[in-house]
Coordinates of C-alpha atoms in Angstrom, one line a residue:
Chain A
M1 CA 124.6 -48.9 23.8
E2 CA 128.3 -48.8 24.6
F3 CA 128.3 -52.6 24.4
F4 CA 126.9 -52.4 20.9
F5 CA 129.5 -49.9 19.8
D6 CA 132.3 -51.9 21.4
W7 CA 131.2 -55.0 19.5
F8 CA 132.3 -53.2 16.3
R9 CA 135.7 -52.5 17.8
V10 CA 136.1 -56.2 18.5
L11 CA 134.8 -57.0 15.0
N12 CA 137.6 -54.8 13.6
Q13 CA 140.3 -56.5 15.8
E14 CA 139.0 -60.0 14.9
T15 CA 138.1 -59.8 11.3
G16 CA 139.6 -56.5 10.0
V17 CA 136.2 -55.1 9.0
N18 CA 136.8 -51.6 10.2
L19 CA 133.7 -49.4 10.9
P20 CA 135.2 -46.6 13.0
F21 CA 132.0 -44.5 12.6
L22 CA 130.4 -47.0 15.0
Y23 CA 133.0 -47.6 17.7
D24 CA 134.9 -44.3 17.7
S25 CA 132.9 -41.5 19.2
Y26 CA 134.7 -38.8 17.3
D27 CA 134.1 -40.5 13.9
R28 CA 130.5 -41.3 15.0
N29 CA 129.9 -37.6 15.6
R30 CA 131.4 -36.8 12.2
I31 CA 129.2 -39.2 10.3
F32 CA 126.1 -38.2 12.2
N33 CA 126.7 -34.5 11.5
G34 CA 127.4 -35.4 7.9
F35 CA 124.1 -37.2 7.7
L36 CA 122.3 -34.1 9.2
T37 CA 124.0 -31.8 6.8
T38 CA 123.1 -33.9 3.8
I39 CA 119.4 -34.0 5.0
W40 CA 119.4 -30.3 5.7
L41 CA 121.0 -29.4 2.4
S42 CA 118.6 -31.6 0.5
L43 CA 115.6 -30.1 2.2
V44 CA 116.7 -26.5 1.6
C45 CA 117.4 -27.3 -2.1
L46 CA 114.2 -29.3 -2.5
F47 CA 112.2 -26.3 -1.1
F48 CA 113.9 -23.6 -3.2
S49 CA 114.1 -25.6 -6.4
V50 CA 110.3 -26.2 -6.3
I51 CA 109.7 -22.5 -5.6
I52 CA 111.9 -21.6 -8.5
G53 CA 110.1 -24.1 -10.7
V54 CA 106.6 -22.8 -9.9
I55 CA 107.6 -19.1 -10.3
G56 CA 109.7 -19.8 -13.4
A57 CA 106.9 -21.7 -15.1
W58 CA 104.5 -18.8 -14.4
L59 CA 107.0 -16.2 -15.7
Q60 CA 107.6 -18.4 -18.8
A61 CA 103.9 -17.9 -19.7
S62 CA 104.2 -14.1 -19.2
S63 CA 103.0 -11.8 -22.0
F64 CA 106.3 -9.8 -21.8
K65 CA 108.9 -11.1 -24.3
I66 CA 111.8 -10.0 -22.1
T67 CA 110.6 -12.0 -19.1
R68 CA 110.2 -15.1 -21.2
R69 CA 113.7 -14.6 -22.6
I70 CA 115.3 -14.2 -19.2
V71 CA 113.6 -17.4 -17.9
N72 CA 114.7 -19.3 -21.0
G73 CA 118.2 -18.0 -20.7
Y74 CA 118.3 -19.1 -17.1
I75 CA 117.1 -22.6 -18.0
Q76 CA 119.6 -23.0 -20.8
L77 CA 122.5 -21.8 -18.7
F78 CA 121.8 -24.1 -15.8
R79 CA 120.6 -27.1 -17.7
N80 CA 123.5 -27.1 -20.2
T81 CA 126.4 -26.9 -17.7
P82 CA 127.5 -29.5 -15.3
P83 CA 126.5 -29.0 -11.7
L84 CA 130.0 -29.4 -10.4
V85 CA 131.2 -26.6 -12.6
Q86 CA 128.4 -24.4 -11.4
L87 CA 129.4 -25.1 -7.8
Y88 CA 133.0 -24.2 -8.4
F89 CA 131.9 -21.2 -10.4
F90 CA 129.7 -19.9 -7.5
Y91 CA 132.1 -20.7 -4.7
F92 CA 135.4 -19.7 -6.3
A93 CA 134.4 -17.1 -8.9
I94 CA 131.3 -15.3 -7.6
G95 CA 132.1 -16.0 -3.9
T96 CA 135.4 -14.2 -4.0
M97 CA 134.0 -11.2 -5.8
L98 CA 131.4 -10.5 -3.1
P99 CA 132.1 -8.0 -0.4
R100 CA 133.8 -9.4 2.7
V101 CA 132.5 -9.1 6.2
E102 CA 134.2 -9.1 9.6
N103 CA 133.9 -12.5 11.2
D104 CA 134.1 -13.5 14.8
W105 CA 137.7 -14.6 14.7
G106 CA 138.9 -11.1 13.6
G107 CA 139.5 -11.8 10.0
Q108 CA 137.7 -11.0 6.8
S109 CA 135.6 -13.7 5.2
P110 CA 133.3 -13.8 2.2
L111 CA 129.6 -13.0 2.7
L112 CA 128.5 -16.5 2.0
G113 CA 130.1 -19.8 3.1
S114 CA 130.3 -23.1 1.3
F115 CA 127.0 -24.4 2.6
A116 CA 125.1 -21.3 1.4
W117 CA 126.7 -21.5 -2.1
A118 CA 125.9 -25.2 -2.3
A119 CA 122.3 -24.5 -1.4
I120 CA 122.1 -21.6 -4.0
S121 CA 123.9 -23.5 -6.8
L122 CA 122.0 -26.8 -6.4
S123 CA 118.6 -25.0 -6.0
F124 CA 119.2 -23.1 -9.3
F125 CA 120.4 -26.3 -11.0
A126 CA 117.4 -28.4 -10.0
G127 CA 115.1 -25.3 -10.4
A128 CA 115.9 -25.1 -14.1
F129 CA 114.7 -28.6 -14.6
N130 CA 111.6 -27.9 -12.4
V131 CA 110.6 -25.0 -14.6
E132 CA 110.4 -27.2 -17.6
I133 CA 108.6 -29.9 -15.6
F134 CA 106.0 -27.5 -14.4
R135 CA 105.6 -26.1 -17.9
S136 CA 104.8 -29.5 -19.2
G137 CA 102.1 -29.8 -16.5
I138 CA 100.6 -26.4 -17.2
E139 CA 100.4 -27.1 -20.9
A140 CA 98.6 -30.3 -20.1
V141 CA 95.7 -28.3 -18.5
P142 CA 93.0 -28.0 -21.2
K143 CA 92.7 -24.6 -22.7
S144 CA 88.9 -24.8 -22.2
T145 CA 89.3 -25.0 -18.5
V146 CA 91.4 -21.7 -18.5
E147 CA 88.8 -20.1 -20.8
A148 CA 86.0 -21.1 -18.5
A149 CA 87.9 -19.5 -15.5
E150 CA 88.5 -16.3 -17.6
A151 CA 84.8 -16.2 -18.4
L152 CA 84.0 -16.4 -14.6
G153 CA 86.2 -13.3 -14.1
F154 CA 89.3 -14.9 -12.5
S155 CA 92.5 -12.8 -12.8
K156 CA 95.6 -14.2 -14.4
L157 CA 97.3 -14.8 -11.1
Q158 CA 94.2 -16.4 -9.6
I159 CA 93.9 -18.7 -12.6
Y160 CA 97.5 -19.8 -12.2
K161 CA 97.3 -20.2 -8.5
D162 CA 93.9 -21.8 -8.1
I163 CA 93.2 -23.6 -11.3
T164 CA 96.2 -24.3 -13.5
L165 CA 98.8 -25.1 -10.9
P166 CA 96.8 -27.5 -8.7
L167 CA 95.8 -29.5 -11.9
A168 CA 99.3 -29.3 -13.3
F169 CA 100.8 -30.4 -10.0
R170 CA 99.0 -33.8 -10.3
V171 CA 100.3 -34.2 -13.8
V172 CA 103.9 -33.4 -13.0
L173 CA 104.4 -35.3 -9.8
P174 CA 106.1 -38.4 -11.3
A175 CA 108.5 -36.2 -13.3
L176 CA 109.1 -33.9 -10.3
N177 CA 109.8 -37.0 -8.1
N178 CA 112.5 -38.0 -10.6
N179 CA 114.2 -34.6 -10.5
L180 CA 114.1 -34.3 -6.7
V181 CA 115.6 -37.8 -6.3
N182 CA 118.4 -36.6 -8.6
L183 CA 118.8 -33.5 -6.6
V184 CA 119.3 -35.4 -3.4
K185 CA 122.0 -37.5 -5.1
T186 CA 123.6 -34.3 -6.5
T187 CA 124.1 -32.9 -3.0
T188 CA 127.2 -35.2 -2.8
L189 CA 128.9 -32.8 -5.2
A190 CA 129.0 -30.2 -2.4
Y191 CA 131.9 -32.2 -1.1
A192 CA 134.1 -30.6 -3.7
I193 CA 133.7 -27.2 -1.9
A194 CA 134.1 -28.7 1.6
V195 CA 130.5 -28.7 2.7
P196 CA 130.7 -31.3 5.6
E197 CA 128.0 -33.6 4.2
L198 CA 127.9 -37.4 4.2
L199 CA 130.3 -38.1 1.4
Y200 CA 132.8 -35.5 2.7
E201 CA 132.7 -36.9 6.2
A202 CA 133.0 -40.5 4.9
N203 CA 136.0 -39.4 2.9
Q204 CA 137.6 -37.9 6.0
I205 CA 137.1 -41.2 7.8
W206 CA 138.5 -43.4 5.1
S207 CA 141.5 -41.1 4.8
D208 CA 142.2 -41.5 8.5
N209 CA 141.5 -45.2 8.8
V210 CA 142.3 -46.5 5.3
N211 CA 139.0 -48.5 5.2
V212 CA 137.8 -47.4 1.8
T213 CA 135.9 -50.6 1.0
E214 CA 133.8 -50.5 4.2
M215 CA 133.0 -46.8 3.8
M216 CA 132.0 -47.3 0.1
I217 CA 129.5 -50.0 1.1
F218 CA 128.2 -47.9 3.9
L219 CA 127.8 -44.8 1.6
L220 CA 125.9 -46.8 -1.0
L221 CA 123.5 -48.2 1.6
A222 CA 123.1 -44.8 3.4
Y223 CA 122.1 -43.0 0.2
F224 CA 119.9 -45.9 -0.8
V225 CA 117.9 -45.6 2.5
L226 CA 117.9 -41.8 2.3
V227 CA 116.6 -41.6 -1.2
G228 CA 114.2 -44.5 -0.5
V229 CA 112.6 -42.5 2.3
L230 CA 112.2 -39.5 -0.1
V231 CA 110.6 -41.6 -2.8
G232 CA 108.3 -43.3 -0.3
G233 CA 107.1 -39.9 0.9
M234 CA 106.6 -38.5 -2.6
N235 CA 104.6 -41.6 -3.6
R236 CA 102.3 -41.2 -0.6
W237 CA 101.9 -37.5 -1.5
E238 CA 101.1 -38.5 -5.1
R239 CA 98.4 -40.9 -3.9
S240 CA 96.8 -38.5 -1.5
M241 CA 96.6 -35.8 -4.2
K242 CA 94.8 -38.0 -6.6
I243 CA 91.5 -36.8 -8.0
P244 CA 89.2 -39.6 -9.1
G245 CA 88.7 -39.4 -12.9
Y246 CA 91.6 -36.9 -13.5
G247 CA 95.0 -37.8 -14.9
Chain B
M1 CA 131.4 -69.2 -35.2
T2 CA 134.2 -69.9 -37.7
L3 CA 137.3 -71.8 -36.9
K4 CA 139.3 -68.6 -37.4
T5 CA 137.4 -66.7 -34.6
I6 CA 137.8 -69.7 -32.3
K7 CA 141.5 -69.7 -32.9
M8 CA 141.6 -66.0 -32.3
L9 CA 139.7 -66.2 -29.1
A10 CA 141.9 -69.0 -27.9
T11 CA 145.0 -66.9 -28.6
V12 CA 143.5 -64.0 -26.7
V13 CA 142.7 -66.2 -23.7
V14 CA 146.2 -67.7 -23.7
A15 CA 147.8 -64.3 -24.1
S16 CA 145.8 -62.8 -21.2
T17 CA 146.7 -65.7 -18.9
I18 CA 150.4 -65.2 -19.7
G19 CA 149.8 -61.5 -19.0
L20 CA 148.3 -62.3 -15.6
A21 CA 151.0 -64.7 -14.7
S22 CA 153.7 -62.1 -15.4
A23 CA 151.8 -59.5 -13.4
S24 CA 151.8 -61.7 -10.3
A25 CA 155.5 -62.3 -10.7
D26 CA 158.1 -59.8 -9.5
V27 CA 157.2 -56.2 -10.3
L28 CA 160.8 -55.5 -11.2
D29 CA 160.5 -57.9 -14.1
T30 CA 157.3 -56.2 -15.2
I31 CA 159.0 -52.8 -15.1
K32 CA 162.0 -54.0 -17.2
E33 CA 159.7 -55.8 -19.7
R34 CA 157.7 -52.6 -20.0
G35 CA 160.8 -50.5 -20.2
K36 CA 159.1 -47.9 -18.0
L37 CA 158.8 -47.2 -14.3
I38 CA 155.5 -45.7 -13.4
V39 CA 155.8 -43.5 -10.3
G40 CA 153.1 -41.7 -8.3
V41 CA 154.2 -38.2 -7.3
K42 CA 152.6 -35.1 -6.1
A43 CA 151.9 -32.4 -8.7
D44 CA 150.7 -29.7 -6.4
Y45 CA 153.4 -29.7 -3.7
K46 CA 156.1 -27.2 -4.5
P47 CA 159.0 -27.9 -4.5
Y48 CA 158.6 -31.6 -3.8
G49 CA 156.5 -32.3 -6.9
F50 CA 154.8 -29.7 -9.0
L51 CA 154.1 -28.7 -12.6
D52 CA 156.4 -26.5 -14.7
T53 CA 155.1 -24.1 -17.3
S54 CA 154.9 -26.8 -19.9
G55 CA 152.9 -29.0 -17.7
A56 CA 155.7 -31.5 -16.9
V57 CA 156.0 -32.8 -13.3
I58 CA 159.2 -31.6 -11.7
G59 CA 160.7 -31.3 -8.2
I60 CA 162.7 -33.2 -5.6
E61 CA 160.6 -36.4 -5.7
P62 CA 160.4 -36.6 -9.5
D63 CA 164.2 -36.3 -9.4
L64 CA 164.5 -39.1 -6.9
A65 CA 162.2 -41.2 -9.1
S66 CA 164.3 -40.5 -12.1
D67 CA 167.3 -41.8 -10.1
V68 CA 165.4 -45.1 -9.5
A69 CA 164.5 -45.4 -13.2
A70 CA 168.2 -44.7 -14.2
K71 CA 169.3 -47.4 -11.8
L72 CA 166.9 -49.9 -13.3
G73 CA 167.8 -48.8 -16.8
V74 CA 164.3 -47.9 -17.8
E75 CA 162.3 -44.7 -18.7
V76 CA 160.2 -43.0 -16.1
E77 CA 156.6 -42.0 -16.2
F78 CA 155.0 -39.7 -13.6
V79 CA 151.4 -40.1 -12.4
P80 CA 150.2 -37.2 -10.3
V81 CA 148.5 -38.4 -7.1
V82 CA 146.8 -36.7 -4.2
S83 CA 146.8 -37.7 -0.5
S84 CA 143.4 -39.3 -0.6
N85 CA 144.2 -41.7 -3.6
R86 CA 147.9 -42.4 -3.5
M87 CA 147.8 -45.6 -1.5
Q88 CA 144.8 -46.8 -3.6
F89 CA 146.7 -46.2 -6.8
L90 CA 149.6 -48.3 -5.5
E91 CA 147.3 -51.1 -4.3
Q92 CA 145.5 -51.2 -7.7
G93 CA 148.8 -51.4 -9.5
K94 CA 148.3 -48.1 -11.4
I95 CA 151.7 -47.1 -10.2
D96 CA 154.8 -49.2 -9.4
L97 CA 156.3 -46.9 -6.8
M98 CA 154.9 -44.0 -4.8
I99 CA 157.1 -41.1 -3.7
A100 CA 154.4 -38.6 -2.7
T101 CA 155.3 -36.8 0.5
M102 CA 153.6 -39.5 2.5
T103 CA 154.1 -39.6 6.3
D104 CA 155.2 -43.0 7.5
K105 CA 152.5 -44.3 9.8
P106 CA 152.1 -47.8 11.3
D107 CA 148.5 -48.2 9.9
R108 CA 149.8 -47.2 6.4
R109 CA 152.4 -50.0 6.7
D110 CA 149.5 -52.5 6.8
V111 CA 148.4 -51.3 3.4
V112 CA 151.6 -50.6 1.5
L113 CA 155.2 -51.7 1.8
I114 CA 157.4 -48.9 3.1
P115 CA 161.1 -49.7 2.8
D116 CA 163.5 -48.4 5.6
P117 CA 165.1 -46.0 6.2
N118 CA 162.9 -43.0 5.6
Y119 CA 164.0 -40.6 2.9
Y120 CA 162.7 -37.4 4.3
S121 CA 160.9 -35.8 7.2
S122 CA 158.6 -32.9 7.9
G123 CA 156.2 -31.7 10.5
T124 CA 152.8 -29.9 10.6
N125 CA 152.3 -26.2 10.8
I126 CA 149.9 -23.6 9.5
L127 CA 149.9 -20.8 7.0
S128 CA 147.9 -17.8 8.2
L129 CA 147.6 -14.0 7.8
K130 CA 150.2 -12.1 9.8
S131 CA 147.4 -9.7 10.9
L132 CA 145.6 -12.5 12.8
G133 CA 148.5 -12.8 15.2
L134 CA 148.1 -16.5 15.9
K135 CA 150.7 -17.6 18.5
E136 CA 149.9 -21.2 19.6
W137 CA 147.8 -24.1 18.4
E138 CA 145.1 -23.5 20.9
D139 CA 144.4 -20.2 19.1
L140 CA 142.8 -22.2 16.4
R141 CA 139.9 -23.3 18.6
G142 CA 136.5 -22.8 16.9
K143 CA 138.1 -21.2 13.8
P144 CA 137.7 -22.7 10.3
V145 CA 141.0 -24.1 9.2
C146 CA 141.6 -25.2 5.6
G147 CA 143.2 -28.6 5.0
I148 CA 143.8 -31.3 2.4
Q149 CA 141.5 -34.3 2.2
G150 CA 143.4 -37.3 3.3
A151 CA 146.0 -35.6 5.5
F152 CA 146.5 -37.4 8.8
Y153 CA 146.8 -34.3 10.9
N154 CA 143.3 -33.0 10.0
K155 CA 141.8 -35.2 12.7
A156 CA 144.4 -34.3 15.3
T157 CA 144.1 -30.6 14.6
S158 CA 140.3 -30.7 15.2
Q159 CA 140.4 -33.2 18.0
N160 CA 143.3 -31.7 20.0
Y161 CA 143.0 -28.0 19.2
G162 CA 139.3 -27.7 18.4
A163 CA 139.7 -26.3 14.9
E164 CA 136.9 -26.8 12.3
I165 CA 138.7 -28.5 9.4
V166 CA 137.5 -27.4 6.0
A167 CA 139.2 -30.0 3.7
F168 CA 139.7 -29.6 0.0
K169 CA 140.7 -32.0 -2.7
G170 CA 143.9 -30.2 -3.7
T171 CA 146.2 -27.5 -2.5
A172 CA 145.2 -25.0 -5.2
E173 CA 141.6 -25.0 -3.8
A174 CA 142.8 -24.8 -0.2
Y175 CA 145.2 -21.8 -0.9
S176 CA 142.4 -20.1 -2.9
A177 CA 140.0 -20.6 0.0
L178 CA 142.6 -19.2 2.5
K179 CA 143.1 -16.2 0.3
A180 CA 139.4 -15.6 0.0
G181 CA 139.1 -15.6 3.8
N182 CA 137.1 -18.8 4.0
C183 CA 139.5 -20.1 6.6
A184 CA 141.7 -18.5 9.3
A185 CA 144.6 -20.8 8.5
F186 CA 145.8 -23.6 6.3
V187 CA 147.2 -26.6 8.1
Y188 CA 149.8 -28.4 6.0
D189 CA 153.3 -29.8 6.0
D190 CA 155.9 -27.2 7.2
S191 CA 158.1 -28.0 4.3
A192 CA 155.6 -26.8 1.8
I193 CA 154.6 -23.8 3.9
V194 CA 158.2 -22.6 4.1
A195 CA 158.3 -22.5 0.3
K196 CA 155.1 -20.5 0.2
T197 CA 156.1 -17.9 2.7
N198 CA 159.1 -17.1 0.5
D199 CA 156.7 -16.4 -2.4
P200 CA 156.1 -12.6 -2.8
E201 CA 152.5 -13.2 -3.5
W202 CA 152.1 -14.6 0.0
A203 CA 154.0 -11.8 1.7
D204 CA 151.2 -11.0 4.1
Y205 CA 151.2 -14.6 5.4
E206 CA 153.4 -16.4 7.9
M207 CA 154.1 -19.7 9.6
P208 CA 153.5 -18.6 13.1
L209 CA 153.2 -21.8 15.2
P210 CA 155.8 -24.3 16.6
T211 CA 156.0 -27.2 14.2
I212 CA 154.4 -30.3 15.7
D213 CA 154.3 -34.0 14.7
D214 CA 157.7 -34.0 13.1
A215 CA 157.4 -37.3 11.3
P216 CA 159.4 -39.2 8.7
W217 CA 158.2 -39.6 5.1
G218 CA 158.1 -43.0 3.5
L219 CA 158.1 -44.0 -0.2
A220 CA 156.2 -47.1 -0.9
V221 CA 155.8 -50.2 -3.1
Q222 CA 153.0 -52.7 -3.3
L223 CA 152.7 -55.2 -0.4
G224 CA 154.7 -58.4 -1.1
E225 CA 157.2 -56.7 -3.5
G226 CA 160.1 -57.6 -1.3
N227 CA 162.8 -57.4 -4.0
F228 CA 161.7 -54.0 -5.1
A229 CA 161.6 -52.8 -1.5
A230 CA 165.1 -54.2 -0.8
L231 CA 166.4 -52.3 -3.9
M232 CA 164.7 -49.1 -2.7
S233 CA 166.2 -49.5 0.8
E234 CA 169.6 -49.6 -0.9
M235 CA 168.8 -46.5 -3.0
I236 CA 167.6 -44.5 0.0
V237 CA 170.8 -45.3 2.0
D238 CA 172.7 -44.3 -1.1
W239 CA 170.8 -41.0 -1.4
H240 CA 171.7 -40.2 2.2
K241 CA 175.3 -41.3 2.0
S242 CA 176.1 -39.4 -1.2
G243 CA 174.3 -36.3 0.1
R244 CA 171.8 -36.5 -2.9
I245 CA 168.9 -35.3 -0.7
L246 CA 170.9 -32.3 0.5
E247 CA 171.9 -31.5 -3.0
L248 CA 168.3 -31.7 -4.3
E249 CA 167.1 -29.5 -1.4
T250 CA 169.6 -26.9 -2.5
K251 CA 168.7 -27.3 -6.1
W252 CA 165.0 -26.7 -5.5
G253 CA 165.6 -23.8 -3.0
V254 CA 164.8 -25.5 0.3
A255 CA 167.1 -24.8 3.3
N256 CA 168.8 -28.1 4.3
T257 CA 166.5 -29.8 6.9
P258 CA 167.9 -31.2 10.1
F259 CA 166.6 -34.7 9.2
A260 CA 168.5 -34.7 5.9
K261 CA 171.7 -33.5 7.5
A262 CA 171.5 -36.1 10.3
M263 CA 170.9 -38.9 7.9
N264 CA 173.9 -37.8 5.8
E265 CA 176.0 -37.8 8.9
K266 CA 174.7 -41.2 10.0
Y267 CA 175.5 -43.0 6.7
K268 CA 178.6 -41.1 5.6

């Protein structure tokens, strides 16, 4: 393995193609951790944004006017503002207003760090779109199906959980895919509040080594592969959920 | 396509080739032709380059840049740069000259042309709460330390002293994060930190560590612009000889640095 890494050191000396994240163990660690942080942040946001979407779509069909208004207000707020502005807002505005806690180095630090704020902010951002995506799916379920379930004595929650949502899910998967792919790409914004994800670490490396071109090419390929894996997984899921004769 | 449009297109093509030809010629000619020297300076680095209340860029480095423009007999335009994009701006020709608190490093000399001698010098230190009682660099081990994206000492601080660097785009974000308690300290140039500790708003903060990595600053022009670099070398020597640097330090409220004094002695 060392031989393989050293080859890139020679490559740099011979041709000037500088890939320090391969031959320098410190930079290798940085880019690897950046990769893990990006994946972890993506997974956390994917999970919570889908949960927000499912719950939001259910609340949107609530018979209370106030609940519907709150959900709509949330969607408007998060859909109509740029995600970078939201990140800054959460981290620098809300974050500094929260109570502080004693930390392990004897100082006072805010309750939530940059990773937590990135996860919260991006989940809400993607969640707002997911609510609308799920609503479109729920509205695609024929009214007669819901009426049939009501006639059989299903409760409102049961109808949503066991009948509407499973059918709606199959309708919305392509649109959901789209939004989740966007979400993974949006995690790069977390770099603005110093979440050590892939773009952030790559920036540190190109600042230290002045190898902007190489790092840009690497970043493009890295995200291409990362999102490619997600899309592949979602497509498989789509196929496995297919009901013959439906949708 | 009418004859008129063909003629027009031909003129455009010829004009653009002439434009290209003059761009590849000496940058000094381009500047004189344009009547304007475009200089990349910091806009968030008090007192070396910062914004006044009207939004204009002022400070020691903008003053130096104005000297250069005066010498060339042209107007000056300031383009605010940050550490992570200053060399790229110069490479791309967005700016003619960069005077942006850049530490002179050998690998940077591969990318841009840094004329000798150096015009200034500073080292690395931290700004932190007095109550934390930090005494030496080793005290930073395992603690989150704010930094600026693109600063060369980020890597050293984390590699040698085990600090976890949290790097932001600009100093405003880093100062804000330090104040909010997201970091134990802010690692930055001592010259900027000294100015901050004099600020009543930062009375609870101090610069507790011995300054390390005292390193000279270099201004830079594009690679291959030998004439411009020679002119800048002359200007820098002149600044040192006439005590212009010392004078500007006093004007902007910085105690005269040992480097500036030594250079003044050397060239006097």
